[in-house]
Tab-separated table of C-alpha atoms in Angstrom:
chain	number	residue	atom	x	y	z
A	519	UNK	CA	168.429	101.342	112.500
A	520	UNK	CA	170.351	103.051	109.768
A	521	UNK	CA	169.059	103.673	106.241
A	522	UNK	CA	171.239	104.027	103.143
A	523	UNK	CA	169.711	105.082	99.812
A	524	UNK	CA	171.678	104.007	96.831
A	525	UNK	CA	170.933	106.280	93.766
A	526	UNK	CA	172.103	105.677	90.265
A	527	UNK	CA	173.060	108.832	88.315
A	528	UNK	CA	170.778	110.408	85.778
A	529	UNK	CA	171.054	109.467	82.146
A	530	UNK	CA	174.576	110.064	80.807
A	531	UNK	CA	175.661	110.551	77.145
A	532	UNK	CA	176.006	107.148	75.701
A	533	UNK	CA	177.261	107.398	72.106
A	534	UNK	CA	178.690	110.845	72.552
A	535	UNK	CA	182.383	111.769	72.621
A	536	UNK	CA	182.261	111.944	76.370
A	537	UNK	CA	179.888	109.508	78.152
A	538	UNK	CA	180.472	111.067	81.546
A	539	UNK	CA	178.143	114.048	81.008
A	540	UNK	CA	174.527	114.111	82.104
A	541	UNK	CA	172.144	114.384	79.180
A	542	UNK	CA	169.343	117.037	79.328
A	543	UNK	CA	167.048	114.187	80.403
A	544	UNK	CA	169.542	113.158	83.068
A	545	UNK	CA	169.339	116.614	84.608
A	546	UNK	CA	165.525	116.369	84.660
A	547	UNK	CA	165.644	112.913	86.345
A	548	UNK	CA	167.982	114.252	88.968
A	549	UNK	CA	165.939	117.227	89.748
A	550	UNK	CA	162.684	115.279	89.963
A	551	UNK	CA	164.451	112.929	92.391
A	552	UNK	CA	165.492	115.851	94.603
A	553	UNK	CA	161.913	117.257	94.561
A	554	UNK	CA	160.612	113.915	95.579
A	555	UNK	CA	163.141	113.217	98.366
A	556	UNK	CA	162.682	116.713	99.839
A	557	UNK	CA	159.428	115.506	101.352
A	558	UNK	CA	160.567	112.046	102.180
A	559	UNK	CA	163.951	111.995	103.924
A	560	UNK	CA	166.280	114.134	106.071
A	561	UNK	CA	169.749	113.023	105.084
A	562	UNK	CA	172.466	113.238	107.655
A	563	UNK	CA	175.117	112.615	104.895
A	564	UNK	CA	175.233	112.723	101.162
A	565	UNK	CA	178.054	110.840	99.352
A	566	UNK	CA	178.866	110.739	95.730
A	567	UNK	CA	181.249	108.824	93.567
A	568	UNK	CA	184.024	110.642	91.658
A	569	UNK	CA	182.573	110.542	88.157
A	570	UNK	CA	181.171	113.834	86.671
A	571	UNK	CA	177.792	112.182	86.028
A	572	UNK	CA	177.567	111.130	89.679
A	573	UNK	CA	178.614	114.390	91.141
A	574	UNK	CA	176.383	116.388	88.813
A	575	UNK	CA	173.411	114.204	89.660
A	576	UNK	CA	173.989	115.017	93.343
A	577	UNK	CA	174.295	118.667	92.615
A	578	UNK	CA	170.970	118.876	90.662
A	579	UNK	CA	169.186	116.602	93.257
A	580	UNK	CA	170.376	118.703	96.183
A	581	UNK	CA	169.471	121.959	94.463
A	582	UNK	CA	165.938	120.779	93.804
A	583	UNK	CA	165.475	119.492	97.339
A	584	UNK	CA	166.730	122.806	98.772
A	585	UNK	CA	164.430	124.712	96.478
A	586	UNK	CA	161.609	122.892	98.353
A	587	UNK	CA	163.015	124.121	101.678
A	588	UNK	CA	164.622	120.832	102.610
A	589	UNK	CA	167.960	120.758	104.456
A	590	UNK	CA	170.225	118.550	102.264
A	591	UNK	CA	173.996	118.877	103.193
A	592	UNK	CA	176.763	119.382	100.588
A	593	UNK	CA	177.929	116.059	99.166
A	594	UNK	CA	181.134	114.335	100.129
A	595	UNK	CA	183.171	112.609	97.430
A	596	UNK	CA	184.104	108.963	98.170
A	597	UNK	CA	186.110	107.022	95.549
A	598	UNK	CA	184.753	103.713	96.838
A	599	UNK	CA	181.636	104.366	94.899
A	600	UNK	CA	183.143	104.692	91.452
A	601	UNK	CA	181.641	102.611	88.680
A	602	UNK	CA	182.999	99.283	87.432
A	603	UNK	CA	185.471	99.721	84.541
A	604	UNK	CA	183.056	98.826	81.719
A	605	UNK	CA	184.169	101.500	79.276
A	606	UNK	CA	187.802	100.702	79.777
A	607	UNK	CA	187.128	97.046	79.181
A	608	UNK	CA	185.098	97.792	76.015
A	609	UNK	CA	187.861	100.068	74.644
A	610	UNK	CA	190.749	97.801	75.417
A	611	UNK	CA	189.422	94.276	75.156
A	612	UNK	CA	186.122	93.982	73.299
A	613	UNK	CA	187.593	93.095	69.944
A	614	UNK	CA	190.083	90.594	71.409
A	615	UNK	CA	187.378	88.922	73.478
A	616	UNK	CA	185.027	88.712	70.462
A	617	UNK	CA	187.802	87.052	68.445
A	618	UNK	CA	187.755	84.203	70.949
A	619	UNK	CA	184.022	84.096	71.636
A	620	UNK	CA	181.669	83.412	68.725
A	621	UNK	CA	178.564	84.503	70.674
A	622	UNK	CA	180.169	87.902	71.578
A	623	UNK	CA	181.407	88.273	68.012
A	624	UNK	CA	177.802	87.902	66.752
A	625	UNK	CA	176.602	90.610	69.122
A	626	UNK	CA	179.460	92.954	68.026
A	627	UNK	CA	178.604	92.272	64.384
A	628	UNK	CA	174.868	93.161	65.100
A	629	UNK	CA	176.055	96.411	66.633
A	630	UNK	CA	177.696	97.446	63.417
A	631	UNK	CA	174.827	96.153	61.192
A	632	UNK	CA	171.886	97.964	62.808
A	633	UNK	CA	171.210	101.718	62.413
A	634	UNK	CA	172.621	103.815	65.226
A	635	UNK	CA	170.075	104.445	68.007
A	636	UNK	CA	167.641	101.762	66.712
A	637	UNK	CA	165.942	99.301	68.974
A	638	UNK	CA	167.905	96.436	67.316
A	639	UNK	CA	171.231	98.182	67.943
A	640	UNK	CA	170.277	98.814	71.637
A	641	UNK	CA	169.482	95.152	72.020
A	642	UNK	CA	172.803	94.148	70.460
A	643	UNK	CA	174.642	96.503	72.705
A	644	UNK	CA	173.049	95.073	75.863
A	645	UNK	CA	173.878	91.550	74.696
A	646	UNK	CA	177.437	92.384	73.854
A	647	UNK	CA	177.848	94.423	77.102
A	648	UNK	CA	176.614	91.577	79.313
A	649	UNK	CA	178.724	88.956	77.536
A	650	UNK	CA	181.787	91.173	77.947
A	651	UNK	CA	181.115	91.738	81.563
A	652	UNK	CA	180.833	87.983	82.167
A	653	UNK	CA	184.296	87.652	80.783
A	654	UNK	CA	185.466	90.317	83.202
A	655	UNK	CA	183.729	88.556	86.101
A	656	UNK	CA	185.291	85.226	85.137
A	657	UNK	CA	188.857	86.787	85.118
A	658	UNK	CA	189.494	86.408	81.331
A	659	UNK	CA	190.974	89.814	80.692
A	660	UNK	CA	194.567	89.277	81.790
A	661	UNK	CA	195.004	93.072	82.268
A	662	UNK	CA	196.440	94.179	85.552
A	663	UNK	CA	195.602	97.770	84.685
A	664	UNK	CA	191.834	97.041	84.936
A	665	UNK	CA	190.280	96.510	88.352
A	666	UNK	CA	189.193	92.831	88.838
A	667	UNK	CA	185.547	92.153	89.600
A	668	UNK	CA	186.388	90.852	93.040
A	669	UNK	CA	188.324	93.953	93.923
A	670	UNK	CA	185.430	96.149	92.652
A	671	UNK	CA	182.950	94.292	94.799
A	672	UNK	CA	185.210	94.484	97.904
A	673	UNK	CA	185.774	98.233	97.653
A	674	UNK	CA	182.073	99.033	97.233
A	675	UNK	CA	181.005	96.610	99.941
A	676	UNK	CA	183.608	98.076	102.313
A	677	UNK	CA	182.294	101.535	101.636
A	678	UNK	CA	178.667	100.561	102.213
A	679	UNK	CA	179.448	98.813	105.419
A	680	UNK	CA	181.308	101.807	106.754
A	681	UNK	CA	178.448	104.127	105.954
A	682	UNK	CA	175.881	101.800	107.558
A	683	UNK	CA	177.875	101.318	110.779
A	684	UNK	CA	176.752	104.426	112.685
A	685	UNK	CA	173.305	103.900	114.192
A	686	UNK	CA	170.241	105.984	113.500
A	687	UNK	CA	171.285	108.071	110.514
A	688	UNK	CA	170.202	108.402	106.887
A	689	UNK	CA	172.729	108.397	104.142
A	690	UNK	CA	172.259	109.061	100.433
A	691	UNK	CA	174.855	107.562	98.046
A	692	UNK	CA	174.845	108.943	94.457
A	693	UNK	CA	176.727	106.376	92.280
A	694	UNK	CA	176.242	104.087	89.322
A	695	UNK	CA	174.570	100.821	88.384
A	696	UNK	CA	177.495	98.664	89.485
A	697	UNK	CA	177.618	99.786	93.110
A	698	UNK	CA	173.713	99.424	93.237
A	699	UNK	CA	174.233	95.812	92.139
A	700	UNK	CA	176.785	95.288	94.942
A	701	UNK	CA	174.320	96.776	97.453
A	702	UNK	CA	171.739	94.203	96.265
A	703	UNK	CA	174.325	91.484	96.745
A	704	UNK	CA	175.176	92.729	100.176
A	705	UNK	CA	171.524	93.042	101.187
A	706	UNK	CA	170.406	89.652	99.930
A	707	UNK	CA	173.605	87.576	100.330
A	708	UNK	CA	173.748	86.590	96.681
A	709	UNK	CA	176.768	85.727	94.614
A	710	UNK	CA	178.795	88.277	92.685
A	711	UNK	CA	177.612	87.475	89.217
A	712	UNK	CA	173.960	87.747	90.313
A	713	UNK	CA	174.682	91.188	91.823
A	714	UNK	CA	176.421	92.294	88.539
A	715	UNK	CA	173.447	90.939	86.394
A	716	UNK	CA	171.081	92.978	88.613
A	717	UNK	CA	173.092	96.082	87.789
A	718	UNK	CA	172.346	95.721	84.056
A	719	UNK	CA	168.619	96.543	84.762
A	720	UNK	CA	169.102	99.471	87.169
A	721	UNK	CA	167.366	102.573	85.817
A	722	UNK	CA	168.837	106.020	85.717
A	723	UNK	CA	168.064	107.991	88.944
A	724	UNK	CA	166.483	104.917	90.583
A	725	UNK	CA	166.424	104.313	94.332
A	726	UNK	CA	167.569	101.288	96.242
A	727	UNK	CA	167.688	101.035	99.975
A	728	UNK	CA	169.659	99.113	102.627
A	729	UNK	CA	168.744	99.112	106.223
A	730	UNK	CA	170.554	97.580	109.210
A	731	UNK	CA	168.972	95.502	112.041
A	732	UNK	CA	171.630	94.160	114.195
A	733	UNK	CA	174.913	93.998	112.250
A	734	UNK	CA	173.785	92.920	108.799
A	735	UNK	CA	172.434	95.087	106.023
A	736	UNK	CA	169.003	94.166	104.542
A	737	UNK	CA	167.663	95.244	101.116
A	738	UNK	CA	164.342	96.908	101.603
A	739	UNK	CA	163.933	98.610	98.121
A	740	UNK	CA	165.431	98.058	94.661
A	741	UNK	CA	165.426	100.072	91.518
A	742	UNK	CA	162.395	102.201	92.419
A	743	UNK	CA	161.210	105.275	90.439
A	744	UNK	CA	158.549	106.950	92.508
A	745	UNK	CA	159.660	110.330	91.165
A	746	UNK	CA	159.156	109.600	87.483
A	747	UNK	CA	155.535	109.341	86.201
A	748	UNK	CA	156.201	109.913	82.461
A	749	UNK	CA	157.407	106.672	80.768
A	750	UNK	CA	159.455	108.732	78.377
A	751	UNK	CA	161.739	109.806	81.413
A	752	UNK	CA	162.429	106.246	82.380
A	753	UNK	CA	165.834	105.043	80.912
A	754	UNK	CA	168.470	102.396	81.400
A	755	UNK	CA	171.235	104.017	79.224
């Protein structure tokens, strides 16, 4: 049996000039995770996606585990575990999609109306984000420069299957919410939209696990946060 732990990166910098940077809380989440995993697993391989937030989460996690005396190998970068192109979709297509979709237009208007950082604005962002991602899933962008939802799912699933193929090893994959959703899809045999919807509730630094028995992966854990005991440290964005 092989075990693959899918880890979402720590909190990034939503609303800042560069989202792809861990926030101070994101660093804390990553280090708490490493401290927890040091006493739980002996990874044979650690893989990270190419984004800065993914690589830095792995760096802080590994440093914390090593400080506990655990043997955690250096991470290996794998582009298969890059995130879905949500920021690119938002920058290039949100306004056009809203012009043709009254529901999305209402959510975008709410974003502008509510104070920055308020609960109402966060709710409006989530609603607009999920509606926009449904348009991406349904193939409504018409932009060959943006990876299609089916292509995203295929690359992540291919990477997961490859890592799970060798028997009897433990692999940690530090990535983002989208690949975690594809892991859930693979482990439960659900449709693509259901996997993407699950990705919208994946917490920063959370743990999900796939195990193999025979040839097929099985989901044995999803979105767990055993390393975070303070509710103030639990975040989605």
